[in-house]
mmCIF file of C-alpha atoms and ligand atoms in Angstrom:
data_model
loop_
_atom_site.group_PDB
_atom_site.id
_atom_site.type_symbol
_atom_site.label_atom_id
_atom_site.label_comp_id
_atom_site.label_asym_id
_atom_site.label_seq_id
_atom_site.Cartn_x
_atom_site.Cartn_y
_atom_site.Cartn_z
ATOM 1 C CA UNK J 802 6.800 -11.851 -12.450
ATOM 2 C CA UNK J 803 4.793 -11.582 -9.255
ATOM 3 C CA UNK J 804 6.933 -10.715 -6.229
ATOM 4 C CA UNK J 805 6.190 -11.048 -2.512
ATOM 5 C CA UNK J 806 6.776 -8.272 0.038
ATOM 6 C CA UNK J 807 6.205 -7.818 3.775
ATOM 7 C CA UNK J 808 5.051 -4.549 5.392
ATOM 8 C CA UNK J 809 7.535 -3.216 7.975
ATOM 9 C CA UNK J 810 8.280 0.024 9.864
ATOM 10 C CA UNK J 811 11.035 1.581 11.954
ATOM 11 C CA UNK J 812 11.177 0.951 15.712
ATOM 12 C CA UNK J 813 9.802 4.457 16.438
ATOM 13 C CA UNK J 814 6.566 3.839 14.460
ATOM 14 C CA UNK J 815 3.320 4.297 16.374
ATOM 15 C CA UNK J 816 1.684 1.207 17.910
ATOM 16 C CA UNK J 817 -1.038 1.704 15.246
ATOM 17 C CA UNK J 818 1.434 1.232 12.372
ATOM 18 C CA UNK J 819 0.052 -1.691 10.479
ATOM 19 C CA UNK J 820 3.154 -3.865 10.095
ATOM 20 C CA UNK J 821 4.425 -7.288 11.044
ATOM 21 C CA UNK J 822 8.014 -6.351 11.902
ATOM 22 C CA UNK J 823 9.620 -3.200 13.327
ATOM 23 C CA UNK J 824 13.196 -1.999 13.027
ATOM 24 C CA UNK J 825 14.308 -1.512 9.445
ATOM 25 C CA UNK J 826 17.569 -3.446 9.343
ATOM 26 C CA UNK J 827 16.398 -6.374 11.480
ATOM 27 C CA UNK J 828 13.089 -6.605 9.584
ATOM 28 C CA UNK J 829 14.768 -6.667 6.178
ATOM 29 C CA UNK J 830 17.141 -9.416 7.333
ATOM 30 C CA UNK J 831 14.290 -11.499 8.794
ATOM 31 C CA UNK J 832 12.075 -11.054 5.715
ATOM 32 C CA UNK J 833 14.954 -12.088 3.449
ATOM 33 C CA UNK J 834 15.522 -15.220 5.540
ATOM 34 C CA UNK J 835 11.820 -16.146 5.212
ATOM 35 C CA UNK J 836 11.986 -15.891 1.398
ATOM 36 C CA UNK J 837 10.307 -12.520 0.791
ATOM 37 C CA UNK J 838 11.553 -10.591 -2.259
ATOM 38 C CA UNK J 839 11.154 -7.208 -0.623
ATOM 39 C CA UNK J 840 9.670 -5.050 2.111
ATOM 40 C CA UNK J 841 7.123 -2.261 2.092
ATOM 41 C CA UNK J 842 8.347 0.602 4.248
ATOM 42 C CA UNK J 843 5.718 2.371 6.372
ATOM 43 C CA UNK J 844 7.094 5.861 7.018
ATOM 44 C CA UNK J 845 5.958 9.076 8.689
ATOM 45 C CA UNK J 846 8.648 11.088 6.919
ATOM 46 C CA UNK J 847 11.403 10.381 4.422
ATOM 47 C CA UNK J 848 14.153 11.334 6.896
ATOM 48 C CA UNK J 849 13.554 8.108 8.835
ATOM 49 C CA UNK J 850 15.663 6.523 6.083
ATOM 50 C CA UNK J 851 19.400 6.855 5.553
ATOM 51 C CA UNK J 852 19.623 6.158 1.804
ATOM 52 C CA UNK J 853 23.280 5.125 1.936
ATOM 53 C CA UNK J 854 22.852 2.443 4.598
ATOM 54 C CA UNK J 855 19.580 1.223 3.047
ATOM 55 C CA UNK J 856 21.300 0.903 -0.340
ATOM 56 C CA UNK J 857 24.102 -1.188 1.223
ATOM 57 C CA UNK J 858 21.683 -3.394 3.177
ATOM 58 C CA UNK J 859 19.526 -4.106 0.104
ATOM 59 C CA UNK J 860 22.614 -5.018 -1.929
ATOM 60 C CA UNK J 861 23.823 -7.357 0.820
ATOM 61 C CA UNK J 862 20.467 -9.092 1.400
ATOM 62 C CA UNK J 863 19.374 -9.016 -2.289
ATOM 63 C CA UNK J 864 16.091 -7.470 -1.141
ATOM 64 C CA UNK J 865 14.049 -4.698 -2.751
ATOM 65 C CA UNK J 866 11.750 -1.997 -1.403
ATOM 66 C CA UNK J 867 8.306 -2.747 -2.877
ATOM 67 C CA UNK J 868 6.655 0.560 -1.921
ATOM 68 C CA UNK J 869 6.781 3.406 0.555
ATOM 69 C CA UNK J 870 3.551 3.612 2.529
ATOM 70 C CA UNK J 871 2.282 6.692 4.315
ATOM 71 C CA UNK J 872 -0.383 5.550 6.797
ATOM 72 C CA UNK J 873 1.638 7.121 9.620
ATOM 73 C CA UNK J 874 1.267 10.549 8.026
ATOM 74 C CA UNK J 875 -2.443 10.262 8.792
ATOM 75 C CA UNK J 876 -2.310 8.180 11.973
ATOM 76 C CA UNK J 877 0.626 10.074 13.512
ATOM 77 C CA UNK J 878 0.268 13.599 12.164
ATOM 78 C CA UNK J 879 -3.470 13.710 11.404
ATOM 79 C CA UNK J 880 -2.891 15.229 7.953
ATOM 80 C CA UNK J 881 -5.501 14.711 5.209
ATOM 81 C CA UNK J 882 -5.509 15.559 1.512
ATOM 82 C CA UNK J 883 -9.226 16.432 1.714
ATOM 83 C CA UNK J 884 -8.609 19.029 4.447
ATOM 84 C CA UNK J 885 -9.983 22.524 3.781
ATOM 85 C CA UNK J 886 -7.021 23.919 5.753
ATOM 86 C CA UNK J 887 -4.477 25.151 3.175
ATOM 87 C CA UNK J 888 -1.693 25.053 5.764
ATOM 88 C CA UNK J 889 -2.285 21.322 6.360
ATOM 89 C CA UNK J 890 -2.293 20.647 2.643
ATOM 90 C CA UNK J 891 0.969 22.592 2.291
ATOM 91 C CA UNK J 892 2.577 20.408 4.990
ATOM 92 C CA UNK J 893 1.386 17.333 3.110
ATOM 93 C CA UNK J 894 2.811 18.658 -0.160
ATOM 94 C CA UNK J 895 6.284 18.849 1.443
ATOM 95 C CA UNK J 896 6.052 15.447 3.132
ATOM 96 C CA UNK J 897 4.953 13.811 -0.132
ATOM 97 C CA UNK J 898 7.652 15.561 -2.175
ATOM 98 C CA UNK J 899 10.274 14.072 0.162
ATOM 99 C CA UNK J 900 8.634 10.604 0.013
ATOM 100 C CA UNK J 901 8.497 10.786 -3.799
ATOM 101 C CA UNK J 902 12.173 11.837 -3.943
ATOM 102 C CA UNK J 903 13.049 8.817 -1.765
ATOM 103 C CA UNK J 904 10.886 6.513 -3.907
ATOM 104 C CA UNK J 905 12.668 7.715 -7.051
ATOM 105 C CA UNK J 906 15.581 5.553 -5.842
ATOM 106 C CA UNK J 907 13.703 2.967 -3.754
ATOM 107 C CA UNK J 908 10.623 1.231 -5.260
ATOM 108 C CA UNK J 909 9.116 3.947 -7.511
ATOM 109 C CA UNK J 910 5.816 3.583 -5.597
ATOM 110 C CA UNK J 911 4.295 5.823 -2.929
ATOM 111 C CA UNK J 912 1.055 4.721 -1.294
ATOM 112 C CA UNK J 913 -1.831 7.048 -0.427
ATOM 113 C CA UNK J 914 -3.822 5.290 2.262
ATOM 114 C CA UNK J 915 -5.932 7.014 4.873
ATOM 115 C CA UNK J 916 -3.934 10.231 4.321
ATOM 116 C CA UNK J 917 -6.284 10.884 1.390
ATOM 117 C CA UNK J 918 -8.573 12.016 4.200
ATOM 118 C CA UNK J 919 -12.109 11.812 5.417
ATOM 119 C CA UNK J 920 -15.066 13.693 3.968
ATOM 120 C CA UNK J 921 -16.681 14.166 7.386
ATOM 121 C CA UNK J 922 -19.219 17.017 7.381
ATOM 122 C CA UNK J 923 -17.775 18.712 4.275
ATOM 123 C CA UNK J 924 -19.811 18.753 1.071
ATOM 124 C CA UNK J 925 -18.515 15.548 -0.617
ATOM 125 C CA UNK J 926 -17.889 17.242 -3.992
ATOM 126 C CA UNK J 927 -15.691 19.871 -2.338
ATOM 127 C CA UNK J 928 -13.641 17.320 -0.355
ATOM 128 C CA UNK J 929 -13.202 15.249 -3.512
ATOM 129 C CA UNK J 930 -12.139 18.318 -5.520
ATOM 130 C CA UNK J 931 -9.473 19.143 -2.911
ATOM 131 C CA UNK J 932 -8.184 15.577 -3.074
ATOM 132 C CA UNK J 933 -8.136 15.573 -6.887
ATOM 133 C CA UNK J 934 -6.260 18.889 -7.130
ATOM 134 C CA UNK J 935 -3.513 17.781 -4.726
ATOM 135 C CA UNK J 936 -3.324 14.266 -6.227
ATOM 136 C CA UNK J 937 -2.831 15.711 -9.717
ATOM 137 C CA UNK J 938 -0.172 18.091 -8.451
ATOM 138 C CA UNK J 939 1.702 15.276 -6.659
ATOM 139 C CA UNK J 940 1.376 12.911 -9.645
ATOM 140 C CA UNK J 941 2.853 15.613 -11.910
ATOM 141 C CA UNK J 942 5.737 16.086 -9.446
ATOM 142 C CA UNK J 943 6.284 12.284 -9.351
ATOM 143 C CA UNK J 944 6.027 11.571 -13.092
ATOM 144 C CA UNK J 945 9.455 12.860 -14.234
ATOM 145 C CA UNK J 946 11.016 10.910 -11.330
ATOM 146 C CA UNK J 947 9.420 7.671 -12.567
ATOM 147 C CA UNK J 948 7.271 7.386 -9.416
ATOM 148 C CA UNK J 949 3.648 6.150 -9.303
ATOM 149 C CA UNK J 950 1.199 7.098 -6.536
ATOM 150 C CA UNK J 951 -1.008 4.205 -5.431
ATOM 151 C CA UNK J 952 -4.333 4.904 -3.709
ATOM 152 C CA UNK J 953 -5.666 2.215 -1.387
ATOM 153 C CA UNK J 954 -9.445 1.746 -1.037
ATOM 154 C CA UNK J 955 -9.975 1.213 2.725
ATOM 155 C CA UNK J 956 -13.086 -0.172 4.440
ATOM 156 C CA UNK J 957 -15.885 2.036 5.825
ATOM 157 C CA UNK J 958 -14.969 1.404 9.476
ATOM 158 C CA UNK J 959 -11.659 3.246 8.968
ATOM 159 C CA UNK J 960 -12.529 5.990 6.458
ATOM 160 C CA UNK J 961 -15.527 7.509 4.665
ATOM 161 C CA UNK J 962 -13.884 8.293 1.288
ATOM 162 C CA UNK J 963 -13.037 5.583 -1.310
ATOM 163 C CA UNK J 964 -13.997 2.284 0.331
ATOM 164 C CA UNK J 965 -14.360 -0.044 -2.665
ATOM 165 C CA UNK J 966 -12.143 -0.690 -5.665
ATOM 166 C CA UNK J 967 -15.055 0.404 -7.862
ATOM 167 C CA UNK J 968 -15.126 3.805 -6.124
ATOM 168 C CA UNK J 969 -11.348 3.974 -6.496
ATOM 169 C CA UNK J 970 -11.631 3.410 -10.246
ATOM 170 C CA UNK J 971 -14.192 6.232 -10.560
ATOM 171 C CA UNK J 972 -11.834 8.561 -8.708
ATOM 172 C CA UNK J 973 -8.822 7.483 -10.790
ATOM 173 C CA UNK J 974 -10.764 8.390 -13.907
ATOM 174 C CA UNK J 975 -11.302 11.894 -12.525
ATOM 175 C CA UNK J 976 -7.650 12.298 -11.447
ATOM 176 C CA UNK J 977 -6.690 11.082 -14.927
ATOM 177 C CA UNK J 978 -2.942 10.695 -14.503
ATOM 178 C CA UNK J 979 -1.156 7.553 -15.790
ATOM 179 C CA UNK J 980 1.072 7.475 -12.681
ATOM 180 C CA UNK J 981 -1.890 7.550 -10.255
ATOM 181 C CA UNK J 982 -3.088 3.977 -9.726
ATOM 182 C CA UNK J 983 -4.897 1.795 -7.199
ATOM 183 C CA UNK J 984 -3.500 -0.456 -4.482
ATOM 184 C CA UNK J 985 -6.361 -2.798 -3.545
ATOM 185 C CA UNK J 986 -6.142 -4.654 -0.231
ATOM 186 C CA UNK J 987 -8.060 -7.953 -0.342
ATOM 187 C CA UNK J 988 -9.003 -7.564 3.355
ATOM 188 C CA UNK J 989 -10.863 -4.326 2.564
ATOM 189 C CA UNK J 990 -12.255 -5.804 -0.681
ATOM 190 C CA UNK J 991 -13.757 -8.676 1.326
ATOM 191 C CA UNK J 992 -15.842 -6.055 3.170
ATOM 192 C CA UNK J 993 -16.554 -3.549 0.394
ATOM 193 C CA UNK J 994 -16.481 -5.143 -3.068
ATOM 194 C CA UNK J 995 -19.001 -7.503 -4.670
ATOM 195 C CA UNK J 996 -16.249 -10.066 -5.342
ATOM 196 C CA UNK J 997 -12.455 -10.112 -5.038
ATOM 197 C CA UNK J 998 -10.789 -11.981 -7.955
ATOM 198 C CA UNK J 999 -13.260 -10.908 -10.668
ATOM 199 C CA UNK J 1000 -13.141 -7.244 -9.557
ATOM 200 C CA UNK J 1001 -9.322 -7.231 -9.588
ATOM 201 C CA UNK J 1002 -9.400 -8.765 -13.066
ATOM 202 C CA UNK J 1003 -11.998 -6.298 -14.353
ATOM 203 C CA UNK J 1004 -10.103 -3.202 -13.203
ATOM 204 C CA UNK J 1005 -6.569 -4.490 -13.716
ATOM 205 C CA UNK J 1006 -5.440 -1.542 -15.815
ATOM 206 C CA UNK J 1007 -5.858 0.690 -12.748
ATOM 207 C CA UNK J 1008 -4.060 -1.701 -10.388
ATOM 208 C CA UNK J 1009 -0.327 -1.496 -9.696
ATOM 209 C CA UNK J 1010 0.100 -3.117 -6.271
ATOM 210 C CA UNK J 1011 -1.923 -5.404 -3.969
ATOM 211 C CA UNK J 1012 -2.107 -5.972 -0.193
ATOM 212 C CA UNK J 1013 -2.730 -9.551 0.911
ATOM 213 C CA UNK J 1014 -4.294 -10.531 4.252
ATOM 214 C CA UNK J 1015 -6.818 -13.208 5.026
ATOM 215 C CA UNK J 1016 -10.500 -12.493 5.905
ATOM 216 C CA UNK J 1017 -9.591 -12.210 9.620
ATOM 217 C CA UNK J 1018 -6.511 -10.082 8.805
ATOM 218 C CA UNK J 1019 -4.225 -12.918 9.820
ATOM 219 C CA UNK J 1020 -1.670 -14.467 7.447
ATOM 220 C CA UNK J 1021 -3.062 -15.744 4.150
ATOM 221 C CA UNK J 1022 -4.110 -19.342 4.772
ATOM 222 C CA UNK J 1023 -5.496 -18.615 8.253
ATOM 223 C CA UNK J 1024 -8.989 -17.443 7.208
ATOM 224 C CA UNK J 1025 -11.566 -18.057 4.480
ATOM 225 C CA UNK J 1026 -10.332 -15.836 1.629
ATOM 226 C CA UNK J 1027 -9.762 -17.935 -1.507
ATOM 227 C CA UNK J 1028 -6.231 -16.963 -2.592
ATOM 228 C CA UNK J 1029 -6.163 -19.630 -5.320
ATOM 229 C CA UNK J 1030 -9.159 -17.953 -6.948
ATOM 230 C CA UNK J 1031 -7.631 -14.463 -6.545
ATOM 231 C CA UNK J 1032 -4.369 -15.599 -8.134
ATOM 232 C CA UNK J 1033 -6.216 -17.350 -10.980
ATOM 233 C CA UNK J 1034 -8.010 -14.081 -11.833
ATOM 234 C CA UNK J 1035 -4.796 -12.057 -11.569
ATOM 235 C CA UNK J 1036 -3.061 -14.524 -13.840
ATOM 236 C CA UNK J 1037 -5.875 -14.274 -16.384
ATOM 237 C CA UNK J 1038 -5.417 -10.496 -16.273
ATOM 238 C CA UNK J 1039 -1.610 -10.910 -16.655
ATOM 239 C CA UNK J 1040 -0.887 -9.026 -13.408
ATOM 240 C CA UNK J 1041 2.813 -8.669 -12.779
ATOM 241 C CA UNK J 1042 4.107 -6.814 -9.771
ATOM 242 C CA UNK J 1043 4.036 -6.903 -6.025
ATOM 243 C CA UNK J 1044 1.715 -8.553 -3.585
ATOM 244 C CA UNK J 1045 2.514 -7.327 -0.104
ATOM 245 C CA UNK J 1046 1.607 -9.090 3.136
ATOM 246 C CA UNK J 1047 -0.016 -6.604 5.522
ATOM 247 C CA UNK J 1048 -1.442 -8.566 8.436
ATOM 248 C CA UNK J 1049 -1.833 -8.490 12.215
ATOM 249 C CA UNK J 1050 1.386 -9.604 13.917
ATOM 250 C CA UNK J 1051 -0.485 -12.512 15.550
ATOM 251 C CA UNK J 1052 -0.067 -14.946 17.199
ATOM 252 C CA UNK J 1053 3.535 -13.581 17.107
ATOM 253 C CA UNK J 1054 5.265 -11.461 14.434
ATOM 254 C CA UNK J 1055 7.749 -14.211 13.536
ATOM 255 C CA UNK J 1056 5.023 -16.857 13.284
ATOM 256 C CA UNK J 1057 2.669 -14.649 11.227
ATOM 257 C CA UNK J 1058 5.408 -13.668 8.757
ATOM 258 C CA UNK J 1059 6.436 -17.308 8.358
ATOM 259 C CA UNK J 1060 2.843 -18.557 7.946
ATOM 260 C CA UNK J 1061 2.278 -16.031 5.140
ATOM 261 C CA UNK J 1062 5.549 -16.841 3.358
ATOM 262 C CA UNK J 1063 5.044 -20.607 3.672
ATOM 263 C CA UNK J 1064 1.494 -20.361 2.300
ATOM 264 C CA UNK J 1065 2.147 -17.877 -0.528
ATOM 265 C CA UNK J 1066 5.611 -18.837 -1.814
ATOM 266 C CA UNK J 1067 4.515 -22.067 -3.552
ATOM 267 C CA UNK J 1068 1.435 -20.342 -5.017
ATOM 268 C CA UNK J 1069 3.547 -17.483 -6.371
ATOM 269 C CA UNK J 1070 6.190 -19.870 -7.735
ATOM 270 C CA UNK J 1071 3.431 -21.646 -9.626
ATOM 271 C CA UNK J 1072 1.984 -18.283 -10.762
ATOM 272 C CA UNK J 1073 5.377 -17.332 -12.186
ATOM 273 C CA UNK J 1074 5.784 -20.590 -14.178
HETATM 274 C C1 LER E 844 -3.242 0.203 5.234
HETATM 275 O O1 LER E 844 -2.593 -0.423 4.169
HETATM 276 C C2 LER E 844 -4.504 -0.447 5.562
HETATM 277 O O2 LER E 844 -4.886 -1.434 4.970
HETATM 278 C C3 LER E 844 -5.330 0.161 6.625
HETATM 279 O O3 LER E 844 -6.384 -0.682 6.967
HETATM 280 C C4 LER E 844 -4.498 0.458 7.855
HETATM 281 O O4 LER E 844 -5.303 1.096 8.760
HETATM 282 MN MN1 MN E 845 -3.688 -2.326 3.342
#
């Protein structure tokens, strides 16, 4: 089964948090009403969530958490896995342990987005080695809890380390942990990869989660990305799992979330036939 999620955050998330809706309870209720199967939670730290009330709300709305995403750990706290500063990496270790513990109950997926860090002026091999060491450590912490870490290739205008899915695959081979996978975002792939559908199909064994946005980062259906072609390739590769809508909240959050659900729900229903 392919399932559809919407990226959301709490009301206190930074303006830069890349989500359609804010306010956890209200967002989950609205996403459920629009037909989404789940929500992706963008968090800065695990203590933004009260597990007991989230558990009750998910049971009531029949919604799931698709993944816990960590962009705010970079955007809000400036922490990077490539950092040469051991103190920063130690802070990250604790934040990720708490996120992984939370994901053990909710979603079993923790995203590594821009928090993987920049290379900047560091020798690239050294920055990559620091990332790999911490990624392996976190994957080994997550494995007995049934949690997978999902690294998102992000375009060159936002980060200088792991822009394309192809580069992500090369890094995954070096990390070499079964619970460390990729989370391609078709918006970034449109900038960085040679093709979208065929590349997803080719590297499917490394792919556990996908972000959907159109070429202009509006709701799927509002730009020129060919979602029928992407879904045909995913189907050929027997992809099952989440696609998560991560788009600009434009022209209005409610309109954008509805446009995406209205466009994707029939395509996903057909995919699941
Ligand atoms: C996060 O999922 C993402 O796609 C980034 O572009 C946000 O800055
Ligand atoms: Mn994304």
